[in-house]
PDB file of C-alpha atoms in Angstrom:
ATOM      1  CA  UNK A   1      82.660 115.239  47.050  1.00  0.00           C
ATOM      2  CA  UNK A   2      81.319 116.005  50.522  1.00  0.00           C
ATOM      3  CA  UNK A   3      78.387 113.822  51.413  1.00  0.00           C
ATOM      4  CA  UNK A   4      76.444 113.451  54.654  1.00  0.00           C
ATOM      5  CA  UNK A   5      73.885 110.685  54.978  1.00  0.00           C
ATOM      6  CA  UNK A   6      71.530 110.604  57.950  1.00  0.00           C
ATOM      7  CA  UNK A   7      69.710 107.526  59.147  1.00  0.00           C
ATOM      8  CA  UNK A   8      67.945 106.204  62.220  1.00  0.00           C
ATOM      9  CA  UNK A   9      64.755 108.202  62.143  1.00  0.00           C
ATOM     10  CA  UNK A  10      61.355 106.674  62.557  1.00  0.00           C
ATOM     11  CA  UNK A  11      58.208 106.557  64.638  1.00  0.00           C
ATOM     12  CA  UNK A  12      58.589 106.398  68.404  1.00  0.00           C
ATOM     13  CA  UNK A  13      56.233 106.851  71.348  1.00  0.00           C
ATOM     14  CA  UNK A  14      56.593 109.768  73.774  1.00  0.00           C
ATOM     15  CA  UNK A  15      59.250 108.970  76.340  1.00  0.00           C
ATOM     16  CA  UNK A  16      61.060 106.675  73.950  1.00  0.00           C
ATOM     17  CA  UNK A  17      64.572 106.878  72.559  1.00  0.00           C
ATOM     18  CA  UNK A  18      66.135 107.023  69.127  1.00  0.00           C
ATOM     19  CA  UNK A  19      69.697 107.325  67.840  1.00  0.00           C
ATOM     20  CA  UNK A  20      70.400 109.174  64.621  1.00  0.00           C
ATOM     21  CA  UNK A  21      73.559 108.555  62.594  1.00  0.00           C
ATOM     22  CA  UNK A  22      75.339 110.816  60.136  1.00  0.00           C
ATOM     23  CA  UNK A  23      77.832 108.956  57.967  1.00  0.00           C
ATOM     24  CA  UNK A  24      80.257 111.303  56.250  1.00  0.00           C
ATOM     25  CA  UNK A  25      82.295 110.862  53.101  1.00  0.00           C
ATOM     26  CA  UNK A  26      84.645 113.306  51.447  1.00  0.00           C
ATOM     27  CA  UNK A  27      85.509 114.795  54.835  1.00  0.00           C
ATOM     28  CA  UNK A  28      86.906 113.591  58.131  1.00  0.00           C
ATOM     29  CA  UNK A  29      84.402 114.466  60.832  1.00  0.00           C
ATOM     30  CA  UNK A  30      87.116 114.872  63.445  1.00  0.00           C
ATOM     31  CA  UNK A  31      88.542 117.806  61.492  1.00  0.00           C
ATOM     32  CA  UNK A  32      85.356 119.882  61.502  1.00  0.00           C
ATOM     33  CA  UNK A  33      82.702 121.247  63.796  1.00  0.00           C
ATOM     34  CA  UNK A  34      79.551 119.188  63.328  1.00  0.00           C
ATOM     35  CA  UNK A  35      75.943 119.748  64.220  1.00  0.00           C
ATOM     36  CA  UNK A  36      72.373 118.588  64.098  1.00  0.00           C
ATOM     37  CA  UNK A  37      69.477 120.784  63.042  1.00  0.00           C
ATOM     38  CA  UNK A  38      65.787 120.058  62.730  1.00  0.00           C
ATOM     39  CA  UNK A  39      62.841 121.501  60.858  1.00  0.00           C
ATOM     40  CA  UNK A  40      59.153 120.857  61.367  1.00  0.00           C
ATOM     41  CA  UNK A  41      56.604 121.653  58.640  1.00  0.00           C
ATOM     42  CA  UNK A  42      55.811 125.359  58.571  1.00  0.00           C
ATOM     43  CA  UNK A  43      58.630 126.211  60.967  1.00  0.00           C
ATOM     44  CA  UNK A  44      62.151 127.483  60.488  1.00  0.00           C
ATOM     45  CA  UNK A  45      65.144 125.219  60.773  1.00  0.00           C
ATOM     46  CA  UNK A  46      66.574 125.315  64.285  1.00  0.00           C
ATOM     47  CA  UNK A  47      69.834 124.304  65.867  1.00  0.00           C
ATOM     48  CA  UNK A  48      69.642 121.192  68.027  1.00  0.00           C
ATOM     49  CA  UNK A  49      73.238 120.417  68.988  1.00  0.00           C
ATOM     50  CA  UNK A  50      76.816 121.203  67.995  1.00  0.00           C
ATOM     51  CA  UNK A  51      80.093 119.376  68.531  1.00  0.00           C
ATOM     52  CA  UNK A  52      83.458 121.064  68.046  1.00  0.00           C
ATOM     53  CA  UNK A  53      86.688 119.439  66.973  1.00  0.00           C
ATOM     54  CA  UNK A  54      87.849 119.801  70.571  1.00  0.00           C
ATOM     55  CA  UNK A  55      84.879 117.853  71.880  1.00  0.00           C
ATOM     56  CA  UNK A  56      82.833 120.659  73.401  1.00  0.00           C
ATOM     57  CA  UNK A  57      79.072 120.521  72.933  1.00  0.00           C
ATOM     58  CA  UNK A  58      76.162 122.934  72.909  1.00  0.00           C
ATOM     59  CA  UNK A  59      72.458 122.194  72.924  1.00  0.00           C
ATOM     60  CA  UNK A  60      69.229 124.010  72.368  1.00  0.00           C
ATOM     61  CA  UNK A  61      67.437 124.667  75.642  1.00  0.00           C
ATOM     62  CA  UNK A  62      64.545 122.517  74.483  1.00  0.00           C
ATOM     63  CA  UNK A  63      66.712 119.380  74.289  1.00  0.00           C
ATOM     64  CA  UNK A  64      69.218 119.891  77.110  1.00  0.00           C
ATOM     65  CA  UNK A  65      69.429 116.879  79.350  1.00  0.00           C
ATOM     66  CA  UNK A  66      67.664 114.678  76.808  1.00  0.00           C
ATOM     67  CA  UNK A  67      69.843 114.700  73.662  1.00  0.00           C
ATOM     68  CA  UNK A  68      73.545 113.902  73.297  1.00  0.00           C
ATOM     69  CA  UNK A  69      75.719 114.570  70.259  1.00  0.00           C
ATOM     70  CA  UNK A  70      78.826 112.435  69.810  1.00  0.00           C
ATOM     71  CA  UNK A  71      81.362 111.339  67.221  1.00  0.00           C
ATOM     72  CA  UNK A  72      83.084 108.082  66.325  1.00  0.00           C
ATOM     73  CA  UNK A  73      86.202 109.008  64.399  1.00  0.00           C
ATOM     74  CA  UNK A  74      86.971 105.409  63.447  1.00  0.00           C
ATOM     75  CA  UNK A  75      83.599 105.169  61.706  1.00  0.00           C
ATOM     76  CA  UNK A  76      83.633 108.778  60.465  1.00  0.00           C
ATOM     77  CA  UNK A  77      80.158 109.117  61.920  1.00  0.00           C
ATOM     78  CA  UNK A  78      78.328 111.648  64.087  1.00  0.00           C
ATOM     79  CA  UNK A  79      75.450 110.557  66.297  1.00  0.00           C
ATOM     80  CA  UNK A  80      72.518 112.169  68.025  1.00  0.00           C
ATOM     81  CA  UNK A  81      71.167 110.136  70.917  1.00  0.00           C
ATOM     82  CA  UNK A  82      67.638 111.269  71.723  1.00  0.00           C
ATOM     83  CA  UNK A  83      66.006 110.217  74.975  1.00  0.00           C
ATOM     84  CA  UNK A  84      62.731 111.126  76.653  1.00  0.00           C
ATOM     85  CA  UNK A  85      61.301 112.122  73.310  1.00  0.00           C
ATOM     86  CA  UNK A  86      58.344 114.482  73.160  1.00  0.00           C
ATOM     87  CA  UNK A  87      55.808 115.155  70.401  1.00  0.00           C
ATOM     88  CA  UNK A  88      57.414 118.586  69.936  1.00  0.00           C
ATOM     89  CA  UNK A  89      60.596 116.796  68.843  1.00  0.00           C
ATOM     90  CA  UNK A  90      58.820 115.681  65.668  1.00  0.00           C
ATOM     91  CA  UNK A  91      60.764 117.086  62.718  1.00  0.00           C
ATOM     92  CA  UNK A  92      63.130 116.302  59.894  1.00  0.00           C
ATOM     93  CA  UNK A  93      66.622 116.138  61.354  1.00  0.00           C
ATOM     94  CA  UNK A  94      69.634 117.263  59.334  1.00  0.00           C
ATOM     95  CA  UNK A  95      73.337 116.691  59.835  1.00  0.00           C
ATOM     96  CA  UNK A  96      75.625 119.663  59.264  1.00  0.00           C
ATOM     97  CA  UNK A  97      79.349 120.024  58.685  1.00  0.00           C
ATOM     98  CA  UNK A  98      81.037 123.399  59.118  1.00  0.00           C
ATOM     99  CA  UNK A  99      84.003 123.287  56.742  1.00  0.00           C
ATOM    100  CA  UNK A 100      86.496 126.037  57.503  1.00  0.00           C
ATOM    101  CA  UNK A 101      89.706 126.739  55.613  1.00  0.00           C
ATOM    102  CA  UNK A 102      92.085 129.676  55.559  1.00  0.00           C
ATOM    103  CA  UNK A 103      90.165 131.238  52.680  1.00  0.00           C
ATOM    104  CA  UNK A 104      86.587 130.040  52.945  1.00  0.00           C
ATOM    105  CA  UNK A 105      83.776 128.676  55.078  1.00  0.00           C
ATOM    106  CA  UNK A 106      81.250 126.207  53.751  1.00  0.00           C
ATOM    107  CA  UNK A 107      78.338 124.341  55.266  1.00  0.00           C
ATOM    108  CA  UNK A 108      77.190 120.950  54.030  1.00  0.00           C
ATOM    109  CA  UNK A 109      73.905 119.249  54.787  1.00  0.00           C
ATOM    110  CA  UNK A 110      72.570 115.750  54.638  1.00  0.00           C
ATOM    111  CA  UNK A 111      69.256 114.825  53.068  1.00  0.00           C
ATOM    112  CA  UNK A 112      67.502 114.576  56.419  1.00  0.00           C
ATOM    113  CA  UNK A 113      65.816 111.823  58.370  1.00  0.00           C
ATOM    114  CA  UNK A 114      62.282 112.049  59.721  1.00  0.00           C
ATOM    115  CA  UNK A 115      61.566 111.651  63.423  1.00  0.00           C
ATOM    116  CA  UNK A 116      57.949 111.332  64.490  1.00  0.00           C
ATOM    117  CA  UNK A 117      57.017 111.153  68.172  1.00  0.00           C
ATOM    118  CA  UNK A 118      53.443 110.050  68.668  1.00  0.00           C
ATOM    119  CA  UNK A 119      51.408 107.653  70.744  1.00  0.00           C
TER     120      UNK A 119
END
């Protein structure tokens, strides 16, 4: 029932910008904490950014000042605006929904979208 679909990845030169989208179905993104994670080949998945239902944000030190997570409730979509991209940003990026109820906590993931930063 819950489905997250990422899009917007691609090849970009260092210093360029890219905006990732996470379109949700089966949930209302405004009701849940949302996040973006990334994973490069041979490396563990790492947290990039989080967005709470109240609108507060947190970022990994490596992306602070360059990335912005946001939400459009009307479109039920979460975004990750990435500026000043570096080769180290190359990874598969995954959207995450933290679904919390009175009796359970579940995390849902999208299929991922590839971001490659190279000249």
